[in-house]
Protein backbone atom coordinates (compact mmCIF):
# COMPACT_ATOMS: atom_id res chain seq x y z
CA UNK A 1 0.00 0.00 0.00
CA UNK A 2 1.43 3.33 -1.06
CA UNK A 3 0.78 6.75 0.45
CA UNK A 4 -0.22 8.09 -2.93
CA UNK A 5 -0.75 6.86 -6.47
CA UNK A 6 -0.19 8.35 -9.91
CA UNK A 7 -3.30 8.72 -12.07
CA UNK A 8 -2.41 7.33 -15.50
CA UNK A 9 -5.74 8.53 -16.88
CA UNK A 10 -8.38 11.05 -15.80
CA UNK A 11 -9.99 9.86 -12.58
CA UNK A 12 -12.94 11.15 -10.60
CA UNK A 13 -13.37 9.85 -7.07
CA UNK A 14 -17.10 9.94 -6.35
CA UNK A 15 -18.72 11.56 -3.32
CA UNK A 16 -15.63 13.57 -2.33
CA UNK A 17 -16.46 17.28 -2.02
CA UNK A 18 -20.11 16.35 -2.56
CA UNK A 19 -20.06 15.47 -6.25
CA UNK A 20 -16.68 13.84 -6.76
CA UNK A 21 -13.09 15.08 -6.93
CA UNK A 22 -11.37 15.20 -10.32
CA UNK A 23 -7.73 14.16 -10.81
CA UNK A 24 -6.15 14.86 -14.19
CA UNK A 25 -3.92 12.25 -15.81
CA UNK A 26 -0.46 12.56 -14.27
CA UNK A 27 -1.58 13.92 -10.91
CA UNK A 28 -1.04 12.14 -7.62
CA UNK A 29 -3.95 10.77 -5.59
CA UNK A 30 -3.45 10.24 -1.85
CA UNK A 31 -4.50 6.88 -0.44
CA UNK A 32 -6.79 8.66 2.04
CA UNK A 33 -8.84 10.03 -0.87
CA UNK A 34 -9.75 6.49 -1.93
CA UNK A 35 -10.57 5.60 1.68
CA UNK A 36 -12.77 8.65 2.13
CA UNK A 37 -14.52 8.11 -1.23
CA UNK A 38 -15.30 4.47 -0.38
CA UNK A 39 -16.57 5.44 3.07
CA UNK A 40 -18.81 8.19 1.67
CA UNK A 41 -20.09 5.82 -1.04
CA UNK A 42 -21.19 3.32 1.56
CA UNK A 43 -23.00 6.03 3.52
CA UNK A 44 -24.66 7.50 0.41
CA UNK A 45 -25.83 4.23 -1.13
CA UNK A 46 -26.87 2.83 2.24
CA UNK A 47 -28.31 -0.38 0.83
CA UNK A 48 -27.69 -3.63 2.73
CA UNK A 49 -27.92 -5.64 -0.51
CA UNK A 50 -25.24 -3.59 -2.26
CA UNK A 51 -21.59 -4.23 -1.52
CA UNK A 52 -19.66 -1.00 -2.06
CA UNK A 53 -16.06 -1.57 -3.22
CA UNK A 54 -13.33 -0.93 -0.65
CA UNK A 55 -10.49 1.52 -1.32
CA UNK A 56 -8.06 -1.40 -1.63
CA UNK A 57 -10.27 -3.18 -4.17
CA UNK A 58 -10.64 -0.04 -6.26
CA UNK A 59 -6.91 0.67 -6.20
CA UNK A 60 -6.07 -2.92 -7.13
CA UNK A 61 -8.55 -2.90 -10.03
CA UNK A 62 -7.31 0.43 -11.36
CA UNK A 63 -3.69 -0.71 -11.16
CA UNK A 64 -4.58 -3.98 -12.92
CA UNK A 65 -6.20 -2.08 -15.80
CA UNK A 66 -3.47 0.52 -16.17
CA UNK A 67 -5.40 3.49 -14.78
CA UNK A 68 -3.24 3.96 -11.67
CA UNK A 69 0.32 3.25 -10.54
CA UNK A 70 2.30 3.20 -7.34
CA UNK A 71 5.29 4.42 -9.35
CA UNK A 72 5.36 8.23 -9.57
CA UNK A 73 7.52 7.91 -12.70
CA UNK A 74 5.11 5.58 -14.50
CA UNK A 75 4.14 6.50 -18.07
CA UNK A 76 0.62 7.73 -18.65
CA UNK A 77 -1.90 5.38 -20.30
CA UNK A 78 -1.20 5.37 -24.04
CA UNK A 79 -4.49 7.21 -24.70
CA UNK A 80 -3.05 10.23 -22.89
CA UNK A 81 0.47 10.33 -24.30
CA UNK A 82 0.95 13.18 -26.77
CA UNK A 83 1.27 12.06 -30.37
CA UNK A 84 3.24 13.99 -32.95
CA UNK A 85 1.06 15.48 -35.69
CA UNK A 86 1.37 13.46 -38.89
CA UNK A 87 2.43 10.28 -37.15
CA UNK A 88 1.26 7.40 -39.37
CA UNK A 89 -1.58 5.38 -37.96
CA UNK A 90 -2.87 1.99 -39.06
CA UNK A 91 -5.74 3.81 -40.74
CA UNK A 92 -3.47 6.03 -42.81
CA UNK A 93 -1.32 3.04 -43.83
CA UNK A 94 -4.45 1.22 -45.03
CA UNK A 95 -5.60 4.26 -47.01
CA UNK A 96 -2.16 4.55 -48.60
CA UNK A 97 -2.22 0.84 -49.49
CA UNK A 98 -5.61 1.30 -51.16
CA UNK A 99 -4.23 4.13 -53.29
CA UNK A 100 -1.18 2.03 -54.19
CA UNK A 101 -3.39 -0.94 -55.11
CA UNK A 102 -5.55 1.26 -57.36
CA UNK A 103 -2.41 2.59 -59.06
CA UNK A 104 -1.15 -0.95 -59.76
CA UNK A 105 -4.55 -1.98 -61.13
CA UNK A 106 -4.82 1.12 -63.30
CA UNK A 107 -1.40 0.39 -64.76
CA UNK A 108 -2.45 -3.23 -65.44
CA UNK A 109 0.26 -4.52 -63.14
CA UNK A 110 0.00 -7.28 -60.59
CA UNK A 111 -0.73 -5.98 -57.09
CA UNK A 112 1.95 -7.21 -54.66
CA UNK A 113 0.24 -9.51 -52.12
CA UNK A 114 1.47 -7.49 -49.12
CA UNK A 115 -0.08 -4.33 -50.58
CA UNK A 116 -3.35 -6.16 -51.33
CA UNK A 117 -3.49 -7.60 -47.82
CA UNK A 118 -2.98 -4.22 -46.18
CA UNK A 119 -5.50 -2.54 -48.51
CA UNK A 120 -8.14 -5.05 -47.53
CA UNK A 121 -7.47 -4.82 -43.80
CA UNK A 122 -9.97 -3.12 -41.54
CA UNK A 123 -8.85 -0.16 -39.48
CA UNK A 124 -8.37 -0.89 -35.80
CA UNK A 125 -10.75 1.41 -34.01
CA UNK A 126 -11.59 2.05 -30.37
CA UNK A 127 -14.32 -0.56 -30.31
CA UNK A 128 -11.90 -3.32 -31.31
CA UNK A 129 -9.84 -2.82 -28.23
CA UNK A 130 -11.84 -4.98 -25.87
CA UNK A 131 -14.98 -5.03 -23.86
CA UNK A 132 -16.15 -5.95 -20.42
CA UNK A 133 -15.40 -4.35 -17.12
CA UNK A 134 -12.14 -2.52 -16.86
CA UNK A 135 -10.86 0.36 -14.88
CA UNK B 1 5.66 23.38 -21.52
CA UNK B 2 2.92 25.66 -20.29
CA UNK B 3 -0.48 25.63 -21.86
CA UNK B 4 -4.15 25.14 -21.33
CA UNK B 5 -4.91 22.86 -18.40
CA UNK B 6 -6.62 19.51 -18.81
CA UNK B 7 -10.30 19.87 -19.64
CA UNK B 8 -13.02 17.25 -20.09
CA UNK B 9 -15.78 19.40 -21.53
CA UNK B 10 -18.83 17.22 -21.76
CA UNK B 11 -21.15 18.24 -18.97
CA UNK B 12 -24.17 16.12 -18.24
CA UNK B 13 -27.22 16.81 -16.12
CA UNK B 14 -28.81 13.52 -15.04
CA UNK B 15 -32.47 13.63 -14.16
CA UNK B 16 -34.08 10.64 -12.44
CA UNK B 17 -37.87 10.73 -12.20
CA UNK B 18 -39.52 8.14 -9.96
CA UNK B 19 -43.09 6.87 -10.00
CA UNK B 20 -43.90 4.31 -7.29
CA UNK B 21 -45.49 0.91 -7.73
CA UNK B 22 -48.71 2.41 -6.32
CA UNK B 23 -48.69 5.13 -9.00
CA UNK B 24 -48.22 2.44 -11.66
CA UNK B 25 -51.13 0.43 -10.19
CA UNK B 26 -53.33 3.53 -10.26
CA UNK B 27 -52.50 4.13 -13.95
CA UNK B 28 -53.01 0.43 -14.68
CA UNK B 29 -56.53 0.49 -13.19
CA UNK B 30 -57.41 3.63 -15.17
CA UNK B 31 -56.23 2.05 -18.42
CA UNK B 32 -57.94 -1.21 -17.63
CA UNK B 33 -61.27 0.56 -17.14
CA UNK B 34 -60.89 1.96 -20.65
CA UNK B 35 -60.18 -1.48 -22.07
CA UNK B 36 -56.50 -0.71 -22.74
CA UNK B 37 -54.38 -3.75 -21.97
CA UNK B 38 -51.09 -2.82 -23.64
CA UNK B 39 -49.04 0.33 -24.32
CA UNK B 40 -46.15 1.10 -26.67
CA UNK B 41 -42.79 0.64 -24.98
CA UNK B 42 -39.21 -0.35 -25.72
CA UNK B 43 -38.41 -4.05 -25.66
CA UNK B 44 -34.76 -4.76 -26.42
CA UNK B 45 -34.04 -2.52 -29.44
CA UNK B 46 -37.55 -2.01 -30.80
CA UNK B 47 -40.81 -0.31 -30.00
CA UNK B 48 -43.35 -2.99 -29.05
CA UNK B 49 -46.74 -3.28 -27.41
CA UNK B 50 -46.06 -4.11 -23.76
CA UNK B 51 -48.91 -5.49 -21.61
CA UNK B 52 -49.76 -2.98 -18.86
CA UNK B 53 -49.48 -5.73 -16.25
CA UNK B 54 -45.71 -5.77 -16.99
CA UNK B 55 -44.87 -2.11 -17.54
CA UNK B 56 -46.30 1.40 -17.42
CA UNK B 57 -44.30 3.92 -19.43
CA UNK B 58 -43.39 7.39 -18.20
CA UNK B 59 -45.52 8.89 -20.98
CA UNK B 60 -48.61 7.08 -19.65
CA UNK B 61 -47.74 7.99 -16.06
CA UNK B 62 -47.36 11.67 -16.94
CA UNK B 63 -50.75 11.62 -18.67
CA UNK B 64 -52.67 9.57 -16.11
CA UNK B 65 -50.97 10.26 -12.77
CA UNK B 66 -49.10 13.52 -13.24
CA UNK B 67 -45.54 14.53 -12.37
CA UNK B 68 -43.23 11.99 -10.70
CA UNK B 69 -43.45 11.61 -6.94
CA UNK B 70 -39.71 12.12 -6.63
CA UNK B 71 -37.15 13.71 -8.90
CA UNK B 72 -33.38 13.67 -8.43
CA UNK B 73 -30.92 15.79 -10.38
CA UNK B 74 -27.20 15.10 -10.46
CA UNK B 75 -24.67 17.10 -12.43
CA UNK B 76 -21.45 15.87 -13.97
CA UNK B 77 -19.71 12.87 -15.48
CA UNK B 78 -16.33 11.75 -16.70
CA UNK B 79 -16.12 11.31 -20.45
CA UNK B 80 -14.58 7.93 -21.24
CA UNK B 81 -11.80 7.64 -23.80
CA UNK B 82 -13.69 5.07 -25.86
CA UNK B 83 -16.63 7.48 -26.12
CA UNK B 84 -14.46 10.42 -27.14
CA UNK B 85 -12.72 8.26 -29.73
CA UNK B 86 -16.07 7.11 -31.15
CA UNK B 87 -17.22 10.76 -31.41
CA UNK B 88 -14.02 11.62 -33.24
CA UNK B 89 -14.32 8.64 -35.59
CA UNK B 90 -17.90 9.53 -36.44
CA UNK B 91 -17.39 13.20 -37.06
CA UNK B 92 -13.80 13.94 -38.00
CA UNK B 93 -12.18 10.96 -39.70
CA UNK B 94 -13.28 11.52 -43.28
CA UNK B 95 -11.38 8.59 -44.78
CA UNK B 96 -12.12 5.87 -42.26
CA UNK B 97 -15.57 4.98 -43.49
CA UNK B 98 -15.49 1.66 -41.64
CA UNK B 99 -16.24 3.59 -38.43
CA UNK B 100 -19.00 5.71 -39.96
CA UNK B 101 -21.68 3.03 -40.10
CA UNK B 102 -25.25 2.89 -38.79
CA UNK B 103 -24.29 0.72 -35.84
CA UNK B 104 -21.91 3.24 -34.33
CA UNK B 105 -23.72 6.48 -33.45
CA UNK B 106 -25.72 7.24 -30.32
CA UNK B 107 -28.91 7.19 -32.43
CA UNK B 108 -32.44 6.31 -31.32
CA UNK B 109 -31.99 2.71 -32.42
CA UNK B 110 -28.45 2.42 -31.09
CA UNK B 111 -28.28 4.47 -27.88
CA UNK B 112 -28.87 2.92 -24.48
CA UNK B 113 -28.89 4.36 -20.97
CA UNK B 114 -27.21 1.92 -18.60
CA UNK B 115 -27.43 1.84 -14.80
CA UNK B 116 -25.47 -0.26 -12.32
CA UNK B 117 -24.79 -0.63 -8.60
CA UNK B 118 -21.00 -0.14 -8.43
CA UNK B 119 -19.54 2.93 -6.71
CA UNK B 120 -16.01 2.29 -8.05
CA UNK B 121 -14.36 5.59 -8.99
CA UNK B 122 -14.64 6.91 -12.54
CA UNK B 123 -11.59 6.41 -14.76
CA UNK B 124 -11.44 7.60 -18.36
CA UNK B 125 -10.02 4.28 -19.55
CA UNK B 126 -13.03 2.29 -18.35
CA UNK B 127 -15.06 0.64 -21.10
CA UNK B 128 -18.13 -0.51 -19.15
CA UNK B 129 -20.17 0.13 -16.05
CA UNK B 130 -18.28 -1.51 -13.18
CA UNK B 131 -21.05 -3.51 -11.49
CA UNK B 132 -20.34 -7.24 -11.56
CA UNK B 133 -23.93 -8.38 -12.10
CA UNK B 134 -26.45 -5.62 -11.41
CA UNK B 135 -26.18 -3.74 -14.73
CA UNK B 136 -29.06 -2.90 -17.06
CA UNK B 137 -29.05 -1.03 -20.37
CA UNK B 138 -32.41 0.15 -21.72
CA UNK B 139 -33.22 1.46 -25.21
CA UNK B 140 -34.26 5.05 -25.84
CA UNK B 141 -37.79 6.32 -25.38
CA UNK B 142 -39.45 7.50 -28.60
CA UNK B 143 -38.01 10.76 -30.06
CA UNK B 144 -34.76 10.45 -28.04
CA UNK B 145 -31.98 11.38 -28.37
CA UNK B 146 -32.87 14.93 -29.27
CA UNK B 147 -30.73 18.04 -29.60
CA UNK B 148 -31.37 21.65 -28.55
CA UNK B 149 -28.49 24.07 -29.13
CA UNK B 150 -25.39 22.23 -27.85
CA UNK B 151 -27.34 19.91 -25.55
CA UNK B 152 -28.30 16.37 -26.52
CA UNK B 153 -30.87 14.60 -24.36
CA UNK B 154 -31.18 10.84 -23.89
CA UNK B 155 -34.06 9.21 -22.03
CA UNK B 156 -35.06 5.65 -21.05
CA UNK B 157 -37.82 4.17 -18.88
CA UNK B 158 -37.08 1.40 -16.39
CA UNK B 159 -40.38 -0.23 -15.55
CA UNK B 160 -41.67 -2.89 -13.11
CA UNK B 161 -38.96 -5.46 -12.49
CA UNK B 162 -36.25 -3.72 -14.57
CA UNK B 163 -33.04 -2.52 -12.86
CA UNK B 164 -34.32 -3.22 -9.36
CA UNK B 165 -31.13 -2.52 -7.43
CA UNK B 166 -29.20 0.43 -6.02
CA UNK B 167 -28.52 2.98 -8.76
CA UNK B 168 -24.93 4.05 -8.11
CA UNK B 169 -23.51 4.47 -11.64
CA UNK B 170 -24.84 5.19 -15.10
CA UNK B 171 -23.76 5.89 -18.67
CA UNK B 172 -24.94 6.47 -22.24
CA UNK B 173 -23.79 3.63 -24.52
CA UNK B 174 -23.73 3.29 -28.29
CA UNK B 175 -24.83 -0.32 -28.71
CA UNK B 176 -25.66 -2.97 -26.12
CA UNK B 177 -25.41 -6.76 -26.02
CA UNK B 178 -26.47 -9.77 -23.94
CA UNK B 179 -30.24 -9.51 -23.78
CA UNK B 180 -31.90 -9.70 -20.37
CA UNK B 181 -35.64 -9.14 -20.18
CA UNK B 182 -36.51 -6.00 -22.12
CA UNK B 183 -32.94 -4.70 -22.00
CA UNK B 184 -29.29 -5.70 -22.07
CA UNK B 185 -26.50 -6.20 -19.55
CA UNK B 186 -23.49 -4.97 -21.54
CA UNK B 187 -22.89 -1.58 -23.13
CA UNK B 188 -20.73 -1.53 -26.26
CA UNK B 189 -19.19 1.96 -26.34
CA UNK B 190 -19.84 4.15 -23.33
CA UNK B 191 -19.66 7.92 -23.76
CA UNK B 192 -19.19 8.66 -20.08
CA UNK B 193 -19.67 7.29 -16.58
CA UNK B 194 -21.09 8.97 -13.49
CA UNK B 195 -21.03 7.62 -9.97
CA UNK B 196 -23.43 8.99 -7.35
CA UNK B 197 -26.47 7.68 -5.52
CA UNK B 198 -29.95 7.85 -7.00
CA UNK B 199 -31.53 5.47 -4.51
CA UNK B 200 -32.61 1.84 -4.71
CA UNK B 201 -35.31 0.90 -7.22
CA UNK B 202 -37.54 -1.97 -6.12
CA UNK B 203 -40.70 -1.39 -8.18
CA UNK B 204 -42.52 1.27 -10.17
CA UNK B 205 -41.20 3.21 -13.15
CA UNK B 206 -38.01 5.25 -13.00
CA UNK B 207 -37.05 7.45 -15.94
CA UNK B 208 -33.46 8.50 -16.46
CA UNK B 209 -32.70 11.51 -18.66
CA UNK B 210 -29.17 12.56 -19.57
CA UNK B 211 -28.66 16.07 -20.93
CA UNK B 212 -25.18 16.19 -22.42
CA UNK B 213 -23.75 19.61 -23.24
CA UNK B 214 -20.48 20.17 -25.10
CA UNK B 215 -18.99 23.60 -24.66
GROMACS .gro file of C-alpha atoms in nm, chain B:
model
  215
  136UNK     CA    1   0.566   2.338  -2.152
  137UNK     CA    2   0.292   2.566  -2.029
  138UNK     CA    3  -0.048   2.563  -2.186
  139UNK     CA    4  -0.415   2.514  -2.133
  140UNK     CA    5  -0.491   2.286  -1.840
  141UNK     CA    6  -0.662   1.951  -1.881
  142UNK     CA    7  -1.030   1.987  -1.964
  143UNK     CA    8  -1.302   1.725  -2.009
  144UNK     CA    9  -1.578   1.940  -2.153
  145UNK     CA   10  -1.883   1.722  -2.176
  146UNK     CA   11  -2.115   1.824  -1.897
  147UNK     CA   12  -2.417   1.612  -1.824
  148UNK     CA   13  -2.722   1.681  -1.612
  149UNK     CA   14  -2.881   1.352  -1.504
  150UNK     CA   15  -3.247   1.363  -1.416
  151UNK     CA   16  -3.408   1.064  -1.244
  152UNK     CA   17  -3.787   1.073  -1.220
  153UNK     CA   18  -3.952   0.814  -0.996
  154UNK     CA   19  -4.309   0.687  -1.000
  155UNK     CA   20  -4.390   0.431  -0.729
  156UNK     CA   21  -4.549   0.091  -0.773
  157UNK     CA   22  -4.871   0.241  -0.632
  158UNK     CA   23  -4.869   0.513  -0.900
  159UNK     CA   24  -4.822   0.244  -1.166
  160UNK     CA   25  -5.113   0.043  -1.019
  161UNK     CA   26  -5.333   0.353  -1.026
  162UNK     CA   27  -5.250   0.413  -1.395
  163UNK     CA   28  -5.301   0.043  -1.468
  164UNK     CA   29  -5.653   0.049  -1.319
  165UNK     CA   30  -5.741   0.363  -1.517
  166UNK     CA   31  -5.623   0.205  -1.842
  167UNK     CA   32  -5.794  -0.121  -1.763
  168UNK     CA   33  -6.127   0.056  -1.714
  169UNK     CA   34  -6.089   0.196  -2.065
  170UNK     CA   35  -6.018  -0.148  -2.207
  171UNK     CA   36  -5.650  -0.071  -2.274
  172UNK     CA   37  -5.438  -0.375  -2.197
  173UNK     CA   38  -5.109  -0.282  -2.364
  174UNK     CA   39  -4.904   0.033  -2.432
  175UNK     CA   40  -4.615   0.110  -2.667
  176UNK     CA   41  -4.279   0.064  -2.498
  177UNK     CA   42  -3.921  -0.035  -2.572
  178UNK     CA   43  -3.841  -0.405  -2.566
  179UNK     CA   44  -3.476  -0.476  -2.642
  180UNK     CA   45  -3.404  -0.252  -2.944
  181UNK     CA   46  -3.755  -0.201  -3.080
  182UNK     CA   47  -4.081  -0.031  -3.000
  183UNK     CA   48  -4.335  -0.299  -2.905
  184UNK     CA   49  -4.674  -0.328  -2.741
  185UNK     CA   50  -4.606  -0.411  -2.376
  186UNK     CA   51  -4.891  -0.549  -2.161
  187UNK     CA   52  -4.976  -0.298  -1.886
  188UNK     CA   53  -4.948  -0.573  -1.625
  189UNK     CA   54  -4.571  -0.577  -1.699
  190UNK     CA   55  -4.487  -0.211  -1.754
  191UNK     CA   56  -4.630   0.140  -1.742
  192UNK     CA   57  -4.430   0.392  -1.943
  193UNK     CA   58  -4.339   0.739  -1.820
  194UNK     CA   59  -4.552   0.889  -2.098
  195UNK     CA   60  -4.861   0.708  -1.965
  196UNK     CA   61  -4.774   0.799  -1.606
  197UNK     CA   62  -4.736   1.167  -1.694
  198UNK     CA   63  -5.075   1.162  -1.867
  199UNK     CA   64  -5.267   0.957  -1.611
  200UNK     CA   65  -5.097   1.026  -1.277
  201UNK     CA   66  -4.910   1.352  -1.324
  202UNK     CA   67  -4.554   1.453  -1.237
  203UNK     CA   68  -4.323   1.199  -1.070
  204UNK     CA   69  -4.345   1.161  -0.694
  205UNK     CA   70  -3.971   1.212  -0.663
  206UNK     CA   71  -3.715   1.371  -0.890
  207UNK     CA   72  -3.338   1.367  -0.843
  208UNK     CA   73  -3.092   1.579  -1.038
  209UNK     CA   74  -2.720   1.510  -1.046
  210UNK     CA   75  -2.467   1.710  -1.243
  211UNK     CA   76  -2.145   1.587  -1.397
  212UNK     CA   77  -1.971   1.287  -1.548
  213UNK     CA   78  -1.633   1.175  -1.670
  214UNK     CA   79  -1.612   1.131  -2.045
  215UNK     CA   80  -1.458   0.793  -2.124
  216UNK     CA   81  -1.180   0.764  -2.380
  217UNK     CA   82  -1.369   0.507  -2.586
  218UNK     CA   83  -1.663   0.748  -2.612
  219UNK     CA   84  -1.446   1.042  -2.714
  220UNK     CA   85  -1.272   0.826  -2.973
  221UNK     CA   86  -1.607   0.711  -3.115
  222UNK     CA   87  -1.722   1.076  -3.141
  223UNK     CA   88  -1.402   1.162  -3.324
  224UNK     CA   89  -1.432   0.864  -3.559
  225UNK     CA   90  -1.790   0.953  -3.644
  226UNK     CA   91  -1.739   1.320  -3.706
  227UNK     CA   92  -1.380   1.394  -3.800
  228UNK     CA   93  -1.218   1.096  -3.970
  229UNK     CA   94  -1.328   1.152  -4.328
  230UNK     CA   95  -1.138   0.859  -4.478
  231UNK     CA   96  -1.212   0.587  -4.226
  232UNK     CA   97  -1.557   0.498  -4.349
  233UNK     CA   98  -1.549   0.166  -4.164
  234UNK     CA   99  -1.624   0.359  -3.843
  235UNK     CA  100  -1.900   0.571  -3.996
  236UNK     CA  101  -2.168   0.303  -4.010
  237UNK     CA  102  -2.525   0.289  -3.879
  238UNK     CA  103  -2.429   0.072  -3.584
  239UNK     CA  104  -2.191   0.324  -3.433
  240UNK     CA  105  -2.372   0.648  -3.345
  241UNK     CA  106  -2.572   0.724  -3.032
  242UNK     CA  107  -2.891   0.719  -3.243
  243UNK     CA  108  -3.244   0.631  -3.132
  244UNK     CA  109  -3.199   0.271  -3.242
  245UNK     CA  110  -2.845   0.242  -3.109
  246UNK     CA  111  -2.828   0.447  -2.788
  247UNK     CA  112  -2.887   0.292  -2.448
  248UNK     CA  113  -2.889   0.436  -2.097
  249UNK     CA  114  -2.721   0.192  -1.860
  250UNK     CA  115  -2.743   0.184  -1.480
  251UNK     CA  116  -2.547  -0.026  -1.232
  252UNK     CA  117  -2.479  -0.063  -0.860
  253UNK     CA  118  -2.100  -0.014  -0.843
  254UNK     CA  119  -1.954   0.293  -0.671
  255UNK     CA  120  -1.601   0.229  -0.805
  256UNK     CA  121  -1.436   0.559  -0.899
  257UNK     CA  122  -1.464   0.691  -1.254
  258UNK     CA  123  -1.159   0.641  -1.476
  259UNK     CA  124  -1.144   0.760  -1.836
  260UNK     CA  125  -1.002   0.428  -1.955
  261UNK     CA  126  -1.303   0.229  -1.835
  262UNK     CA  127  -1.506   0.064  -2.110
  263UNK     CA  128  -1.813  -0.051  -1.915
  264UNK     CA  129  -2.017   0.013  -1.605
  265UNK     CA  130  -1.828  -0.151  -1.318
  266UNK     CA  131  -2.105  -0.351  -1.149
  267UNK     CA  132  -2.034  -0.724  -1.156
  268UNK     CA  133  -2.393  -0.838  -1.210
  269UNK     CA  134  -2.645  -0.562  -1.141
  270UNK     CA  135  -2.618  -0.374  -1.473
  271UNK     CA  136  -2.906  -0.290  -1.706
  272UNK     CA  137  -2.905  -0.103  -2.037
  273UNK     CA  138  -3.241   0.015  -2.172
  274UNK     CA  139  -3.322   0.146  -2.521
  275UNK     CA  140  -3.426   0.505  -2.584
  276UNK     CA  141  -3.779   0.632  -2.538
  277UNK     CA  142  -3.945   0.750  -2.860
  278UNK     CA  143  -3.801   1.076  -3.006
  279UNK     CA  144  -3.476   1.045  -2.804
  280UNK     CA  145  -3.198   1.138  -2.837
  281UNK     CA  146  -3.287   1.493  -2.927
  282UNK     CA  147  -3.073   1.804  -2.960
  283UNK     CA  148  -3.137   2.165  -2.855
  284UNK     CA  149  -2.849   2.407  -2.913
  285UNK     CA  150  -2.539   2.223  -2.785
  286UNK     CA  151  -2.734   1.991  -2.555
  287UNK     CA  152  -2.830   1.637  -2.652
  288UNK     CA  153  -3.087   1.460  -2.436
  289UNK     CA  154  -3.118   1.084  -2.389
  290UNK     CA  155  -3.406   0.921  -2.203
  291UNK     CA  156  -3.506   0.565  -2.105
  292UNK     CA  157  -3.782   0.417  -1.888
  293UNK     CA  158  -3.708   0.140  -1.639
  294UNK     CA  159  -4.038  -0.023  -1.555
  295UNK     CA  160  -4.167  -0.289  -1.311
  296UNK     CA  161  -3.896  -0.546  -1.249
  297UNK     CA  162  -3.625  -0.372  -1.457
  298UNK     CA  163  -3.304  -0.252  -1.286
  299UNK     CA  164  -3.432  -0.322  -0.936
  300UNK     CA  165  -3.113  -0.252  -0.743
  301UNK     CA  166  -2.920   0.043  -0.602
  302UNK     CA  167  -2.852   0.298  -0.876
  303UNK     CA  168  -2.493   0.405  -0.811
  304UNK     CA  169  -2.351   0.447  -1.164
  305UNK     CA  170  -2.484   0.519  -1.510
  306UNK     CA  171  -2.376   0.589  -1.867
  307UNK     CA  172  -2.494   0.647  -2.224
  308UNK     CA  173  -2.379   0.363  -2.452
  309UNK     CA  174  -2.373   0.329  -2.829
  310UNK     CA  175  -2.483  -0.032  -2.871
  311UNK     CA  176  -2.566  -0.297  -2.612
  312UNK     CA  177  -2.541  -0.676  -2.602
  313UNK     CA  178  -2.647  -0.977  -2.394
  314UNK     CA  179  -3.024  -0.951  -2.378
  315UNK     CA  180  -3.190  -0.970  -2.037
  316UNK     CA  181  -3.564  -0.914  -2.018
  317UNK     CA  182  -3.651  -0.600  -2.212
  318UNK     CA  183  -3.294  -0.470  -2.200
  319UNK     CA  184  -2.929  -0.570  -2.207
  320UNK     CA  185  -2.650  -0.620  -1.955
  321UNK     CA  186  -2.349  -0.497  -2.154
  322UNK     CA  187  -2.289  -0.158  -2.313
  323UNK     CA  188  -2.073  -0.153  -2.626
  324UNK     CA  189  -1.919   0.196  -2.634
  325UNK     CA  190  -1.984   0.415  -2.333
  326UNK     CA  191  -1.966   0.792  -2.376
  327UNK     CA  192  -1.919   0.866  -2.008
  328UNK     CA  193  -1.967   0.729  -1.658
  329UNK     CA  194  -2.109   0.897  -1.349
  330UNK     CA  195  -2.103   0.762  -0.997
  331UNK     CA  196  -2.343   0.899  -0.735
  332UNK     CA  197  -2.647   0.768  -0.552
  333UNK     CA  198  -2.995   0.785  -0.700
  334UNK     CA  199  -3.153   0.547  -0.451
  335UNK     CA  200  -3.261   0.184  -0.471
  336UNK     CA  201  -3.531   0.090  -0.722
  337UNK     CA  202  -3.754  -0.197  -0.612
  338UNK     CA  203  -4.070  -0.139  -0.818
  339UNK     CA  204  -4.252   0.127  -1.017
  340UNK     CA  205  -4.120   0.321  -1.315
  341UNK     CA  206  -3.801   0.525  -1.300
  342UNK     CA  207  -3.705   0.745  -1.594
  343UNK     CA  208  -3.346   0.850  -1.646
  344UNK     CA  209  -3.270   1.151  -1.866
  345UNK     CA  210  -2.917   1.256  -1.957
  346UNK     CA  211  -2.866   1.607  -2.093
  347UNK     CA  212  -2.518   1.619  -2.242
  348UNK     CA  213  -2.375   1.961  -2.324
  349UNK     CA  214  -2.048   2.017  -2.510
  350UNK     CA  215  -1.899   2.360  -2.466
   0.00000   0.00000   0.00000
